[in-house]
Coordinates of C-alpha atoms in Angstrom, one line a residue:
Chain A
X1 CA 12.9 -20.7 12.5
X2 CA 10.6 -17.7 13.0
X3 CA 7.1 -18.5 14.2
X4 CA 4.3 -17.6 11.9
X5 CA 2.7 -15.4 14.5
X6 CA 5.7 -13.0 14.4
X7 CA 5.0 -12.3 10.7
X8 CA 1.3 -11.9 11.5
X9 CA 2.0 -9.4 14.3
X10 CA 4.3 -7.4 12.0
X11 CA 1.6 -7.4 9.3
X12 CA -0.9 -6.3 12.0
X13 CA 1.3 -3.4 13.1
X14 CA 1.7 -2.3 9.5
X15 CA -2.0 -2.4 8.9
X16 CA -2.7 -0.5 12.1
X17 CA -0.2 2.2 11.1
X18 CA -2.0 2.5 7.8
X19 CA -5.4 2.9 9.6
X20 CA -4.0 5.5 12.0
X21 CA -2.4 7.4 9.2
X22 CA -5.7 7.3 7.2
X23 CA -7.5 8.8 10.2
X24 CA -5.0 11.4 11.4
X25 CA -3.3 12.7 8.3
X26 CA -4.8 15.7 6.5
X27 CA -2.9 15.7 3.2
X28 CA -4.7 13.7 0.6
X29 CA -1.5 12.3 -0.8
X30 CA -0.4 11.0 2.6
X31 CA -3.8 9.5 3.1
X32 CA -3.3 7.6 -0.1
X33 CA 0.1 6.4 1.0
X34 CA -1.5 5.1 4.2
X35 CA -3.8 2.9 2.0
X36 CA -0.7 1.5 0.3
X37 CA 0.7 0.7 3.7
X38 CA -2.4 -1.2 4.6
X39 CA -2.1 -3.2 1.3
X40 CA 1.5 -4.0 2.1
X41 CA 0.5 -5.3 5.6
X42 CA -2.1 -7.6 4.0
X43 CA 0.4 -8.8 1.4
X44 CA 2.9 -9.8 4.2
X45 CA 0.2 -12.0 5.9
X46 CA -0.6 -13.6 2.5
X47 CA 3.0 -14.6 1.9
X48 CA 3.4 -15.8 5.5
X49 CA 0.3 -18.1 5.2
X50 CA 1.5 -19.3 1.8
X51 CA 4.8 -20.4 3.4
X52 CA 3.0 -21.9 6.4
X53 CA 0.7 -24.1 4.3
X54 CA 2.9 -24.7 1.3
X55 CA 0.4 -23.2 -1.0
X56 CA 1.9 -21.1 -3.8
X57 CA -1.5 -19.7 -4.7
X58 CA -1.0 -17.2 -1.9
X59 CA 2.0 -15.7 -3.7
X60 CA -0.1 -15.5 -6.9
X61 CA -2.7 -13.6 -5.0
X62 CA -0.1 -11.2 -3.8
X63 CA 0.8 -10.6 -7.4
X64 CA -2.9 -9.8 -8.2
X65 CA -3.1 -7.5 -5.2
X66 CA 0.0 -5.6 -6.5
X67 CA -1.5 -5.2 -9.9
X68 CA -4.8 -3.9 -8.5
X69 CA -2.8 -1.5 -6.2
X70 CA -0.9 -0.2 -9.2
X71 CA -4.1 0.4 -11.1
X72 CA -5.7 2.0 -8.1
X73 CA -2.8 4.3 -7.5
X74 CA -2.8 5.4 -11.1
X75 CA -6.5 6.3 -11.0
X76 CA -6.2 7.8 -7.5
X77 CA -3.3 10.1 -8.3
X78 CA -5.2 11.3 -11.4
X79 CA -8.2 12.1 -9.2
X80 CA -5.8 13.9 -6.8
X81 CA -4.5 16.0 -9.7
X82 CA -8.1 16.8 -10.8
X83 CA -9.1 17.8 -7.2
X84 CA -6.0 20.0 -6.9
X85 CA -6.8 21.6 -10.2
X86 CA -10.4 22.5 -9.3
X87 CA -9.9 23.3 -5.5
X88 CA -6.3 24.5 -5.3
X89 CA -5.7 22.6 -2.1
X90 CA -4.7 19.2 -0.9
X91 CA -6.1 19.5 2.6
X92 CA -9.1 17.1 2.9
X93 CA -10.7 19.4 5.5
X94 CA -11.2 21.9 2.7
X95 CA -12.5 19.4 0.2
X96 CA -15.9 18.7 1.7
X97 CA -18.2 19.3 -1.3
X98 CA -18.9 16.8 -4.0
X99 CA -19.9 19.6 -6.4
X100 CA -18.2 22.9 -7.0
Chain B
X1 CA 19.0 -18.0 14.9
X2 CA 20.3 -15.9 12.0
X3 CA 16.9 -16.1 10.4
X4 CA 15.3 -14.6 13.6
X5 CA 18.0 -11.9 13.7
X6 CA 17.4 -10.8 10.1
X7 CA 13.7 -10.9 10.6
X8 CA 13.9 -8.7 13.7
X9 CA 16.3 -6.2 12.1
X10 CA 14.2 -5.7 9.0
X11 CA 10.9 -5.9 11.0
X12 CA 12.2 -3.0 13.2
X13 CA 13.2 -1.0 10.1
X14 CA 9.8 -1.7 8.6
X15 CA 7.9 -0.5 11.7
X16 CA 10.2 2.5 12.1
X17 CA 9.5 3.5 8.6
X18 CA 5.8 3.1 9.1
X19 CA 5.8 5.3 12.2
X20 CA 8.0 7.8 10.5
X21 CA 5.4 8.0 7.7
X22 CA 2.9 9.0 10.4
X23 CA 5.1 11.5 12.2
X24 CA 6.5 13.4 9.2
X25 CA 4.6 16.4 8.1
X26 CA 5.9 16.9 4.6
X27 CA 4.5 14.4 2.0
X28 CA 7.9 13.8 0.4
X29 CA 9.4 12.6 3.7
X30 CA 6.4 10.3 4.1
X31 CA 6.9 8.9 0.6
X32 CA 10.6 8.2 1.2
X33 CA 9.8 6.4 4.5
X34 CA 7.2 4.3 2.6
X35 CA 10.0 3.3 0.2
X36 CA 12.0 2.1 3.2
X37 CA 9.0 0.1 4.4
X38 CA 8.6 -1.6 1.0
X39 CA 12.3 -2.4 0.7
X40 CA 12.4 -4.1 4.1
X41 CA 9.2 -5.9 3.3
X42 CA 10.9 -7.3 0.2
X43 CA 13.6 -8.7 2.5
X44 CA 10.9 -10.3 4.7
X45 CA 9.4 -11.9 1.5
X46 CA 12.9 -13.3 0.7
X47 CA 13.1 -14.8 4.2
X48 CA 9.8 -16.5 3.5
X49 CA 11.2 -18.0 0.3
X50 CA 9.1 -15.9 -2.0
X51 CA 11.7 -14.6 -4.4
X52 CA 9.3 -13.7 -7.2
X53 CA 7.1 -11.7 -4.9
X54 CA 10.2 -10.0 -3.4
X55 CA 11.4 -9.0 -6.9
X56 CA 7.9 -7.7 -7.9
X57 CA 7.7 -5.8 -4.7
X58 CA 10.9 -3.9 -5.4
X59 CA 10.2 -3.4 -9.1
X60 CA 6.5 -2.5 -9.0
X61 CA 5.9 -1.1 -5.5
X62 CA 9.2 0.5 -4.5
X63 CA 9.9 1.4 -8.1
X64 CA 6.9 2.2 -10.2
X65 CA 4.2 3.2 -7.7
X66 CA 6.5 5.3 -5.5
X67 CA 7.9 7.1 -8.5
X68 CA 4.4 8.0 -9.4
X69 CA 3.7 9.3 -5.9
X70 CA 6.9 11.3 -5.8
X71 CA 6.1 12.7 -9.3
X72 CA 2.7 13.8 -8.2
X73 CA 4.0 15.4 -5.0
X74 CA 6.6 17.3 -7.0
X75 CA 4.0 18.2 -9.7
X76 CA 1.5 19.6 -7.2
X77 CA 4.2 21.3 -5.2
X78 CA 2.7 19.9 -2.0
X79 CA 3.8 21.7 1.1
X80 CA 3.8 21.0 4.8
X81 CA 0.4 19.9 5.9
X82 CA -1.4 21.9 8.5
X83 CA -2.8 19.8 11.3
X84 CA -6.2 20.1 12.7
X85 CA -6.8 19.4 16.4
X86 CA -8.7 16.2 17.0
X87 CA -11.6 16.2 19.5
X88 CA -10.7 15.5 23.1
X89 CA -13.2 12.6 23.3
X90 CA -11.3 10.9 20.5
X91 CA -8.0 11.2 22.3
X92 CA -9.6 10.1 25.6
X93 CA -11.2 7.0 24.3
X94 CA -9.1 6.4 21.2
X95 CA -5.6 5.9 22.6
X96 CA -6.7 3.4 25.4
X97 CA -8.9 1.6 22.8
X98 CA -6.0 1.2 20.4
X99 CA -3.7 0.0 23.1
X100 CA -6.2 -2.6 24.5
X101 CA -7.1 -3.7 21.0
X102 CA -3.6 -4.2 19.8
X103 CA -2.5 -6.0 22.9
X104 CA -5.5 -8.3 22.6
X105 CA -4.9 -9.1 18.9
X106 CA -1.2 -9.7 19.5
X107 CA -2.0 -12.0 22.5
X108 CA -4.5 -14.0 20.5
X109 CA -2.1 -14.4 17.6
X110 CA 0.8 -15.4 19.8
X111 CA -1.3 -17.9 21.7
X112 CA -3.3 -19.6 19.0
X113 CA -1.4 -19.4 15.8
X114 CA 2.2 -19.9 17.1
X115 CA 2.1 -23.6 16.5
X116 CA 3.8 -23.6 13.1
X117 CA 7.0 -21.9 12.3
X118 CA 8.4 -20.8 9.0
X119 CA 11.9 -22.0 8.1
X120 CA 14.2 -19.9 6.0
X121 CA 13.8 -20.8 2.4
X122 CA 11.2 -23.5 3.4
X123 CA 9.0 -22.8 0.4
X124 CA 11.1 -21.5 -2.5
X125 CA 8.7 -19.8 -4.9
X126 CA 10.7 -20.0 -8.1
X127 CA 9.4 -17.7 -10.9
X128 CA 9.0 -20.8 -13.1
X129 CA 6.4 -22.4 -10.8
X130 CA 4.7 -19.0 -10.2
X131 CA 4.5 -18.4 -13.9
X132 CA 3.0 -21.8 -14.6
X133 CA 0.3 -21.2 -11.9
X134 CA -0.3 -17.7 -13.3
X135 CA -0.8 -18.9 -16.9
X136 CA -2.5 -22.2 -16.1
X137 CA -4.6 -22.2 -13.0
X138 CA -5.1 -18.4 -12.7
X139 CA -5.4 -17.7 -16.4
X140 CA -8.9 -16.1 -16.2
X141 CA -8.1 -13.8 -13.3
X142 CA -4.9 -12.8 -15.1
X143 CA -6.7 -11.8 -18.2
X144 CA -9.3 -9.9 -16.1
X145 CA -6.6 -7.9 -14.4
X146 CA -5.1 -7.0 -17.8
X147 CA -8.5 -5.6 -18.8
X148 CA -8.6 -3.8 -15.4
X149 CA -5.2 -2.2 -16.0
X150 CA -6.3 -1.1 -19.4
X151 CA -9.4 0.6 -18.0
X152 CA -7.3 2.2 -15.3
X153 CA -4.9 3.6 -17.8
X154 CA -7.8 5.1 -19.8
X155 CA -9.4 6.4 -16.6
X156 CA -6.2 8.1 -15.5
X157 CA -5.7 9.8 -18.9
X158 CA -9.3 11.1 -18.9
X159 CA -9.2 12.3 -15.3
X160 CA -5.8 14.0 -15.5
X161 CA -6.3 15.7 -18.8
X162 CA -7.1 19.3 -18.6
X163 CA -10.8 20.2 -19.0
X164 CA -10.1 23.0 -21.4
X165 CA -8.1 20.6 -23.7
X166 CA -11.1 18.2 -23.6
X167 CA -13.5 20.9 -24.7
X168 CA -11.1 22.1 -27.4
X169 CA -10.6 18.6 -28.8
X170 CA -14.4 18.0 -28.7
X171 CA -15.0 21.1 -31.0
X172 CA -11.9 21.3 -33.1
X173 CA -13.2 23.6 -35.8
X174 CA -15.6 25.7 -33.7
X175 CA -13.6 28.9 -33.8
X176 CA -12.1 28.5 -37.2
X177 CA -15.1 29.4 -39.3

């Protein structure tokens, strides 16, 4: 028997690691991976609450979050490819203009 | 007891992978540690009795999405990132702020939501029940996400296609005559 709060603390740690990575990393791909880390942390808390309250809708919501994350990563990686093609760099400090 | 042991081991692996993602400087190393995080999260889902979510986590997240990431890293030949120095004020106030905030959140969670506990396999989420929910109660959101995925595919194709190819295909017979 593991208390629910342990799962919540683990999910909070994962979300915090994602936020820190989003702020300190400079490679645009790694920043994108930090966003995925945050989504995973949220998913863990969804499943933990679903198990706590015996509501299977939580697991269905995790499924929807995964689908949206897949769509988001497809579009995001396409944007990264387009940015790299026009700027020639992946460093976000050098990508500071909306228009070329 | 065994439940707690498995939870702790895979939780530690999960946190170690997340911290390794932050520490590594090459994107490919970060991507591989993210795969470790997702794999150990799948074990945590299994502990919570969500077998369908665990399977989807491995197939979609650790499989499809991470392959896409690794593919883009290889395609763009991403090298080691060069770090920029953060401001001193951010270091001075940020680190104590993060420590105080995290201790506060952990304390509140442990104090006020620790009443219930999750037994191993307490709520088996068999794929049959999940599928029934998905195609019965959540049918409209399911269809909307299918439209979303279709739009995302088209958007990715448009964004990633080369601009010169788009111009050539827009005027196919411009240079012929």
